[in-house]
Each structure stands twice: as structure tokens, then as C-alpha cells.
XYZ file of C-alpha atoms in Angstrom:
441
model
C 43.341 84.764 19.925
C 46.164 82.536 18.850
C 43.888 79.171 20.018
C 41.409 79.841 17.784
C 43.358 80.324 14.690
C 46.224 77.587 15.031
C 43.626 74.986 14.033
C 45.664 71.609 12.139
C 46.360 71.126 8.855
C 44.636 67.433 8.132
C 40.839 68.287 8.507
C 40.107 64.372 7.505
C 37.657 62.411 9.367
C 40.381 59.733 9.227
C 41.978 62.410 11.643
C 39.898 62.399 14.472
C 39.199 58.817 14.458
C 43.446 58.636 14.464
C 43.104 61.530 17.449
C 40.013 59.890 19.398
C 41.883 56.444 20.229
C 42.633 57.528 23.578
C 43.799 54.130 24.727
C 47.337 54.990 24.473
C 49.717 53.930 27.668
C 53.152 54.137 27.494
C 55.008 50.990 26.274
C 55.929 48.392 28.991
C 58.757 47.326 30.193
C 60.653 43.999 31.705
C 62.588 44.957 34.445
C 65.512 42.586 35.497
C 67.759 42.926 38.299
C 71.414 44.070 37.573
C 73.556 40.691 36.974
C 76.659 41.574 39.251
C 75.211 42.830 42.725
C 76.250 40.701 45.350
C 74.247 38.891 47.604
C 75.361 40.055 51.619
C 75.970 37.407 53.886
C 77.314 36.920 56.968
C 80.561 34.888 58.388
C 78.710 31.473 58.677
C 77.721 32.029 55.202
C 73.917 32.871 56.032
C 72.645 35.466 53.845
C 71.895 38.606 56.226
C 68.157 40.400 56.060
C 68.398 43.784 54.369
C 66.496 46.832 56.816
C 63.176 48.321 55.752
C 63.403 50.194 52.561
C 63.408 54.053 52.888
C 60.589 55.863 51.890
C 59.720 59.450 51.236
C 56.961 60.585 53.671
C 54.124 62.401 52.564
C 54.097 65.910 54.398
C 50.328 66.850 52.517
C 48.754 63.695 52.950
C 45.372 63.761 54.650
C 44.747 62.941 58.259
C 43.272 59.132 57.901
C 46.436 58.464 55.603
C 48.795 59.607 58.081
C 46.963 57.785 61.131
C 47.178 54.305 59.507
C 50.884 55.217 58.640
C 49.993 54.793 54.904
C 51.585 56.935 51.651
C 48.565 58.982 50.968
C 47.559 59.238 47.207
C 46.525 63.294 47.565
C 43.708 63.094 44.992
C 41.346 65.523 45.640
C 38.359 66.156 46.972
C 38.512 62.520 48.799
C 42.288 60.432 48.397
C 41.404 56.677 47.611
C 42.332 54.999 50.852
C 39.128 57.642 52.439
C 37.187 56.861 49.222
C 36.918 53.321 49.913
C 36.194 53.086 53.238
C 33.941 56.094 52.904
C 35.424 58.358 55.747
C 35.460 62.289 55.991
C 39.023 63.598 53.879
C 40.494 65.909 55.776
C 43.648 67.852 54.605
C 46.437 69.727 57.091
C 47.638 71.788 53.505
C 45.460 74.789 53.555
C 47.413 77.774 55.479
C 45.951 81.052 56.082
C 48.251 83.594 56.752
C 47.405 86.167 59.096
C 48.516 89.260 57.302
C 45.704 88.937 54.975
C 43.021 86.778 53.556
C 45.511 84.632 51.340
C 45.275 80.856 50.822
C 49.135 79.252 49.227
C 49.160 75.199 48.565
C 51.945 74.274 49.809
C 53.998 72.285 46.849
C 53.806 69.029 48.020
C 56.261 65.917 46.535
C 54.475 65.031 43.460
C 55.382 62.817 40.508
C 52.945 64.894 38.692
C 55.939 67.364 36.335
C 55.584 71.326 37.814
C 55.075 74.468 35.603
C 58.369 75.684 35.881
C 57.118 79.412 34.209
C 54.467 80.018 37.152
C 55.089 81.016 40.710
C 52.537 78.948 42.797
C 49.408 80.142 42.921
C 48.110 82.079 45.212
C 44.287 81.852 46.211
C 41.921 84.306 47.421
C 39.200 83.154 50.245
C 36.772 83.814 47.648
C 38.421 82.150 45.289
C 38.969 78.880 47.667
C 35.271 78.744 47.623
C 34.967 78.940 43.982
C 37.274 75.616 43.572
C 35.282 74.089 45.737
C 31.652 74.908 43.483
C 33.824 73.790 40.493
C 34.704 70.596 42.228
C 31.002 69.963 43.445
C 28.866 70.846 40.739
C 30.323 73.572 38.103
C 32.676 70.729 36.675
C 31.366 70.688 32.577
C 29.582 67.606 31.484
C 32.017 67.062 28.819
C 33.551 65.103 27.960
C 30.969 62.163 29.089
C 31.547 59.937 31.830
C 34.274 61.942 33.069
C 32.942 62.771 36.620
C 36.402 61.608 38.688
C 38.035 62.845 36.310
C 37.040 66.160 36.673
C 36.454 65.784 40.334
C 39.966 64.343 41.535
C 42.895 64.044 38.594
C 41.797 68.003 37.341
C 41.878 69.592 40.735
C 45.351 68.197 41.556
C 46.869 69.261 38.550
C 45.281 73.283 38.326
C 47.395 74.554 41.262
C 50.388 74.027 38.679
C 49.023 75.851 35.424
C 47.183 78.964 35.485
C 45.153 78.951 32.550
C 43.652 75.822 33.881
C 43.292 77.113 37.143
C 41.339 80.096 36.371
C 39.582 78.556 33.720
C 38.256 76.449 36.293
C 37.755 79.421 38.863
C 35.761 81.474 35.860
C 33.503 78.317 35.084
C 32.472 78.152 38.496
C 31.714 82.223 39.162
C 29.869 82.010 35.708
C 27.661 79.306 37.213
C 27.122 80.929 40.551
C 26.079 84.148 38.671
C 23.386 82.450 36.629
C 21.896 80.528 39.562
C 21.938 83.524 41.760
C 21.678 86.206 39.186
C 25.086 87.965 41.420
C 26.663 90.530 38.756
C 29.766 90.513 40.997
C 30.469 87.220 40.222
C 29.954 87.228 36.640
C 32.551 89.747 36.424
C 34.954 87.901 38.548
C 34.101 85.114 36.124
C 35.389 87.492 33.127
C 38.900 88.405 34.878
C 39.241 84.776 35.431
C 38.849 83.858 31.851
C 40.684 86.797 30.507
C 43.656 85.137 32.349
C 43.348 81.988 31.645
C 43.114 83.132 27.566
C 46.310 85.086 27.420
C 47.916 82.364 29.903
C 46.939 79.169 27.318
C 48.139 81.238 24.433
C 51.625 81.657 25.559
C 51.930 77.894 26.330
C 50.108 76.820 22.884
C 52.959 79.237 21.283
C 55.598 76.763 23.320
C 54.576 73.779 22.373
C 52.618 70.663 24.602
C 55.881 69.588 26.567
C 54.383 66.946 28.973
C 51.107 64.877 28.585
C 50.252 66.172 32.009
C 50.489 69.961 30.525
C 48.646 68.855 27.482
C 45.584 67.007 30.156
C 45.901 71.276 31.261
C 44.964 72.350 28.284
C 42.493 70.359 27.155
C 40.694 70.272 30.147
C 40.906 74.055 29.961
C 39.701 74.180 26.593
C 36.654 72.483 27.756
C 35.969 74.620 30.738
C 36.008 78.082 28.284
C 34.039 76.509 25.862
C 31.055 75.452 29.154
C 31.736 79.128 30.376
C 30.864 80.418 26.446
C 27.380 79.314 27.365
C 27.113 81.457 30.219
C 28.234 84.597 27.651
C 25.374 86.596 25.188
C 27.830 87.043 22.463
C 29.629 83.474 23.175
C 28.682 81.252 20.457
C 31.213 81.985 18.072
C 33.952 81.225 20.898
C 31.929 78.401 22.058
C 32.648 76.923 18.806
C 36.148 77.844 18.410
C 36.508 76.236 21.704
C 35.595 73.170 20.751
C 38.001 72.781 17.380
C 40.680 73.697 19.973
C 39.855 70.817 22.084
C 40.040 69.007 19.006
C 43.360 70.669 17.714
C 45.088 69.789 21.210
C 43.484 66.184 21.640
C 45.238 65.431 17.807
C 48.294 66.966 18.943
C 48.885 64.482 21.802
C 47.291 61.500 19.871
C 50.163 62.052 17.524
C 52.772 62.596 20.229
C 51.370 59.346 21.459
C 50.559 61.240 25.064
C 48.518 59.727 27.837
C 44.977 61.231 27.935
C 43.421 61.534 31.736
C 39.838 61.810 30.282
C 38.443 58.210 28.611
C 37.015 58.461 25.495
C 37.060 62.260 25.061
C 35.792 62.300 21.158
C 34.041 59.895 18.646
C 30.945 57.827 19.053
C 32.426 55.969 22.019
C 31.149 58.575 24.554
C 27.383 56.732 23.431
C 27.877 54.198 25.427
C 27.527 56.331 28.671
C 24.378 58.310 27.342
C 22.783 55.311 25.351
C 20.244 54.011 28.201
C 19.530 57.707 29.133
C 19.064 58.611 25.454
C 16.464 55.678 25.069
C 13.911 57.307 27.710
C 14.278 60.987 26.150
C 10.880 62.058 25.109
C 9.448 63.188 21.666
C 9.353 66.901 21.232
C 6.272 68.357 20.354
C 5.177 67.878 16.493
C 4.104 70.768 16.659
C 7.344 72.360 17.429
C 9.492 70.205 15.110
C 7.343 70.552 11.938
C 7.810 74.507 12.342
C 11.412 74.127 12.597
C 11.200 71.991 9.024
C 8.885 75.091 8.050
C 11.329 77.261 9.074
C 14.588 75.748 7.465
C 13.434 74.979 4.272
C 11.913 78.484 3.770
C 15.771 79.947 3.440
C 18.141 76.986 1.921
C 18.547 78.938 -0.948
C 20.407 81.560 0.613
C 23.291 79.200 1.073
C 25.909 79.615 -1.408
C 29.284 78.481 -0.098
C 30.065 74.904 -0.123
C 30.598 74.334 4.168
C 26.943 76.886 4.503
C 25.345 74.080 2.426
C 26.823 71.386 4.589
C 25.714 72.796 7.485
C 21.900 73.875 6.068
C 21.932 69.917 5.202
C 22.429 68.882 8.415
C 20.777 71.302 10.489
C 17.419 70.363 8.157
C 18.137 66.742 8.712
C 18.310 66.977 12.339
C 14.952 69.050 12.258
C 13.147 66.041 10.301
C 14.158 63.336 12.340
C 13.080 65.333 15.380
C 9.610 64.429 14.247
C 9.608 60.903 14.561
C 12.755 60.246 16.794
C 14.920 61.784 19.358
C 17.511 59.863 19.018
C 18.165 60.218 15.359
C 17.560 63.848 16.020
C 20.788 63.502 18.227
C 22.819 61.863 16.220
C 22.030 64.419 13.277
C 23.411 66.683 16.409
C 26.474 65.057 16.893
C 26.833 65.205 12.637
C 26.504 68.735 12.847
C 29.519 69.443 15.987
C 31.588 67.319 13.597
C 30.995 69.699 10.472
C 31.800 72.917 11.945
C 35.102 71.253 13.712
C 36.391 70.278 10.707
C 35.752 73.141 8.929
C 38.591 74.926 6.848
C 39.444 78.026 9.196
C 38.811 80.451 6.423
C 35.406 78.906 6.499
C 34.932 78.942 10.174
C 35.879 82.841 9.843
C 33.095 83.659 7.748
C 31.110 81.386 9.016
C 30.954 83.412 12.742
C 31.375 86.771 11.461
C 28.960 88.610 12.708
C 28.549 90.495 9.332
C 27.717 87.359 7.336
C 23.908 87.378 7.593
C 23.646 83.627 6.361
C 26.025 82.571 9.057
C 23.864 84.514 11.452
C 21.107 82.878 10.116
C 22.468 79.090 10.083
C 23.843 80.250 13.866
C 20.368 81.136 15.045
C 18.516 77.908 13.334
C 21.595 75.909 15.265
C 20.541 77.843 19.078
C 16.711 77.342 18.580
C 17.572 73.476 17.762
C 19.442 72.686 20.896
C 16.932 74.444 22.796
C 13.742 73.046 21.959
C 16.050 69.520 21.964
C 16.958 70.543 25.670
C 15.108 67.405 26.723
C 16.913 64.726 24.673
C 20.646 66.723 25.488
C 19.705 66.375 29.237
C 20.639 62.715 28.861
C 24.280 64.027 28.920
C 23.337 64.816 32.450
C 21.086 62.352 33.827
C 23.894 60.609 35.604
C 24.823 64.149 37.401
C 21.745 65.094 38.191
C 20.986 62.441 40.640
C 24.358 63.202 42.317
C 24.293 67.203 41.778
C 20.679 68.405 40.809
C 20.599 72.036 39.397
C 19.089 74.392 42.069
C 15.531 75.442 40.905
C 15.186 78.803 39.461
C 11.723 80.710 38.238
C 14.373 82.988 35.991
C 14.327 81.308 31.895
C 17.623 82.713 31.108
C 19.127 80.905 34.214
C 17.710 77.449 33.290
C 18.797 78.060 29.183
C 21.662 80.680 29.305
C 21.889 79.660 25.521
C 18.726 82.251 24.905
C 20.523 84.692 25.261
C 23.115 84.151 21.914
C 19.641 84.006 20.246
C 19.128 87.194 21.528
C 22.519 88.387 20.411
C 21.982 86.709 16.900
C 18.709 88.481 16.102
C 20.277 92.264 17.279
C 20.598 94.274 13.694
C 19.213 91.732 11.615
C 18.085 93.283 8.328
C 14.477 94.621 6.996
C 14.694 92.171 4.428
C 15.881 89.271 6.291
C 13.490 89.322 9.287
C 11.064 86.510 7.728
C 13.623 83.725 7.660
C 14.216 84.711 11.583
C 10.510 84.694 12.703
C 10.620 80.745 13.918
C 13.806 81.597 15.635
C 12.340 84.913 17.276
C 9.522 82.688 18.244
C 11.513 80.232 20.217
C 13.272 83.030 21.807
C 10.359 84.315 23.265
C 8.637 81.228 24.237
C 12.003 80.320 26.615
C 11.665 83.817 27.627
C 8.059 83.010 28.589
C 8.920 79.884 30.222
C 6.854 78.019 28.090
C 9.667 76.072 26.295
C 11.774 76.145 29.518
C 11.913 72.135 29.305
C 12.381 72.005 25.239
C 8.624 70.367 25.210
C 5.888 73.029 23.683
C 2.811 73.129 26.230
């Protein structure tokens, strides 16, 4: 696909530190009133009181806006005059049409610049309900801190680009499949990605023409890389995912856009995790010293300069897991940066499925983040209180992620098998429930 191979040409660190300085506004302005307009006044020389300035009335404004005769602000799911006073948002927009079960959104007068290439979208009852499970709880954790973000400035923007909204509509089937294993949904989830691919690859090939448009992508990027999770063959676009949030997020720091998420990349994002990350437990010893078993067993496979970098780290996060979690997370971040910054002839071989090494660094990677599922929960704490995940007795629901483990170790060969058996281990303890948390038992 043409997102995951028009990756930028500075792979620098000094680049995403340049890219992750989302604290860009537009310049201000002093603004002075014309010097020649004259002042009305009346015979006796009084001046005369101008009339109520016009306004443009909102026709899609929600019905406690349009009671107290205010402009409502149409953020989504709850504007910010109900917000604050904490009252029920209810919207007059939604039509049904009785020909058939068809929801339109009405294009309402927006400053917010239109997709002038896509006829407005029209919704589906069932997908209606899927914007709604994206808006409550299917919204990715990512980028941190985000929550009205993804929850009010996101939703307003979809109806306008459809590879954002269907991104957002596949995200949410995905999640409803895993929670109530519903193979109907997971292949509505598919359509609605398939879409939302070929519809983000014809606007990367025109070029990011509004910030707003380049807020779509990104935030699309980010909801195909969550759904990845929810696929058994996803890792490798999981990861090329990610170097296209990357790709876009550098494109608009250099166009000097406005970014709708704060602090999307870089260490910043600590800051919301930090007190979370404090209380994380210590995985098992037992557990962590047989991943330092495991990875120092095959480091001499590695041959290519970026396999080495990434054996390095991956070992590095495995001995800090023994004495501290959140060392052991920061190795984690280390290791996200390596493989987004790789060269893209690297990254190629690196998630080809024939390159056994790759495989092999791939399945080391998986087994990490899963017995670390404790400590990466602090990404979540502040969601869970709000949203908590619905209890499920199925493994693969609670860590979809087994199952690229279980894609990983299809057709490995004879010979190779030994410098698999940790990662074949963790696999079936998840499987078993007995690493369901991350913590051995």
C-alpha cells in the first residue's frame, strides 16, 4: 500500500524531536479598525446606536443550545455549554428516511474546511451504532491523554473524510467481535478497513491540503494501526502503521499545521502515564530471567546492522524487566523508536515473512509486550475507571496480540524451533489463561 512505503527521507532522531513539538498555533495577529469609517450620528450631533449584529443561526445545534438562544458549539457526543452544566445532549440532526434504514448528517455550517472529493456519507443503522461504541469505548488509547480528543474534535470531523470515518467504524466492529466473539462483525470490520486503506491512499497521493485533513489522517493512521491488533497476521501492518503516523505527524510539523491531539510523540506523553507507571507491579523473575534465557540463546543469528539494533534492545528491555518495570518500559519505548526509524529497505526485510530472523526478533517482540501486559496497562488506567473492558473467560479476547504469536510460529523451520521454544511457551500459557494478566502464577 502506498502508506506504508512513502516513509520520509530524514530518519534522524533530530527529526522527530523537530516533528513532536506539537505546540504550533498559527501566528497572531493585531487587528485595528479601518482609519476612514465614519462614525453615524444624528442631526443634533448625537452619535446614533448601531442594531444588534447579525448572526448566522445554528440549524444542528442541540436542543439546550437552542432553548437558551445560544450558538451551539456541535462537538460531539456532549457540546460544551451541556458539558458544563452536565445536562443530557440531545441532537434534532439524525433523519431516518422512511424508504429504508439510512441515516444522512445533514451538513451543518461549519468552519471546520469540507472534503470536497466525497459525497456525504451515508450511514447504515448498524453502522450508527458502531460510531457510537467507537465514541464510548473503542476510541485507541493512543496517543495518551487524548480522551476528548478522540471523543468530541474526531467524531465531528469523520462525517467529512471517509478513510477516517470507516477507520473509525472498523476499529469499533473489530472490538465488538473480540468481546463478543460475533464473526459478522469482524468481517464488517474488514470492509470497513479495506475502505478506509484505498480511501487514505488516494489523499496521501494528493498531498495534506488542510491541517484539519492532515488531524484525518493521522487520527486514521492510529485507528488501523489499534485495529492491527485485533488481526492474526497484523503485526507487520501494525508497525507500518505506526511509521505512517510518524511520516504524516513530520509532514505537518514542517508545514507548521495545527495538531488536534497534544503531545502525540516523544517522551512528553510520560507525564500522563508517570503516576500510573509508578504502581505497575514486578513481573515474575521467573518469567523475565527465561526471556534473558531465551534472547541470548540466538543473538548470533543477527547479521544486518538494524537486526542487531533491535536484538540490543529487545535483550535490554528483557534485563531490566528483572529488577524494574519501569526501565523495562522505557527500553519499550527505545525499541517503537528503532523500528520507526528504520531505513524502509530495512523495515521490508525486517517483516517479511520469509526472513526467519525477523520472524524470530518479531516473536521475542509479541511475547515481551505480553508478559509486560501489566506495566502497558498504565496507558489505560485513566480509561478504565471511566470505560472498564467487559470481562471475558476467552484468552484471545483479553490479549488479541496471541494470536500474531500464533501466526509467527506457523512454518517455522526444523532447525530453528529451539530459539522459538520460550516464545511457544508464552503462547500457550495466555492460551491457558495462566499469563492472562502478564504475571506468571
Amino acid at each position: 500500500m502506498n502508506l506504508l512505503q512513502n516513509t520520509l527521507s530524514d530518519d534522524s532522531p533530530e527529526t522527530l524531536r523537530a516533528s513532536s513539538q506539537f505546540a504550533i498555533t498559527p501566528q497572531s495577529h493585531q487587528w485595528r479598525s479601518p482609519p476612514d469609517v465614519d462614525t453615524a450620528r444624528s442631526d443634533d450631533g448625537s452619535v446614533k446606536k448601531r442594531g444588534r449584529k447579525g448572526h448566522t443561526k445554528s440549524r444542528t445545534g442541540c436542543f439546550n443550545c437552542k432553548r437558551a438562544r445560544i450558538k451551539c458549539k456541535e462537538n460531539r457526543p456532549s457540546c460544551d455549554y451541556c458539558a458544563h452544566r452536565d445536562l443530557k445532549c440531545e441532537w434534532p440532526e439524525i433523519q431516518i428516511t422512511q424508504v429504508g434504514p439510512l441515516i444522512r448528517r445533514p451538513s451543518p455550517a461549519s468552519s471546520i474546511p469540507v472534503n470536497p472529493q466525497s459525497p456525504p456519507p451515508v450511514f447504515t443503522i448498524q453502522d450508527f451504532r458502531l460510531f457510537n461504541h467507537f465514541i464510548q469505548s473503542a476510541y485507541p488509547s493512543h496517543p495518551v491523554g487524548n480522551d476528548a480528543v478522540w471523543t468530541h474534535e474526531i467524531p465531528s470531523i469523520a462525517p467529512n473524510y471517509d478513510f477516517l470515518l470507516h477507520a473509525m467504524l472498523a476499529l469499533a466492529a473489530a472490538d465488538i467481535s473480540a468481546k463478543k466473539g460475533d464473526p459478522e462483525m469482524k468481517v464488517t470490520a474488514m470492509s470497513h478497513r479495506v475502505k478506509a486503506i484505498e480511501s487514505l491512499n488516494k489523499a496521501i497521493d494528493d498531498g495534506i491540503k488542510t491541517f484539519i485533513q492532515g488531524n484525518a489522517m493521522l487520527a486514521t493512521c492510529f485507528a488501523l494501526l489499534f485495529h492491527s491488533v485485533f488481526i492474526t497476521d497484523g503485526l507487520g501492518e501494525y508497525m507500518s502503521f505506526i511509521r505512517g503516523t510518524l511520516a504524516i505527524g513530520t509532514k505537518m510539523g514542517y508545514s507548521r499545521m495545527k495538531f488536534l491531539f497534544v503531545k502525540a510523540f516523544g517522551d512528553e506523553q510520560l507525564e500522563f502515564i508517570g503516576p500510573a507507571l509508578k504502581l505497575a507491579p514486578l513481573v515474575h523473575s521467573d518469567v523475565s530471567r527465561a526471556a534473558c534465557r531465551a534472547l541470548e540463546k540466538f543473538g548470533f543469528l543477527c547479521e544486518k546492522e538494524s537486526e542487531l539494533l533491535l536484538y540490543g534492545r529487545l535483550l535490554s528491555m528483557a534485563r531490566n524487566l528483572v529488577t524494574s518495570s519501569q526501565d523495562a518500559y522505557m527500553e519499550l519505548r527505545k525499541y517503537y523508536s528503532l523500528f520507526m526509524f528504520l531505513p524502509q529497505e530495512d523495515f521490508v526485510h525486517f517483516i517479511n515473512p520469509a526472513n526467519v530472523v525477523g520472524k524470530l526478533l518479531q516473536a521475542h517482540f509479541v511475547a515481551m509486550q505480553l508478559i509486560m501486559t501489566p506495566i502497558t496497562n498504565s496507558e489505560r488506567a485513566h480509561r478504565q475507571l471511566v470505560n472498564p473492558d467487559e470481562e471475558t473467560g476467552d484468552p484471545t479476547r483479553s490479549n488479541p496480540t496471541v494470536g500474531w504469536l500464533t501466526s509467527l510460529h506457523s512454518n517455522i523451520p526444523p532447525d530453528m524451533i529451539e530459539y522459538f521454544l520460550w516464545t511457544l511457551w508464552v503462547e500457550q500459557e495466555v492460551l491457558k489463561g495462566r499469563l492472562s494478566t502478564g504475571v506468571y502464577e
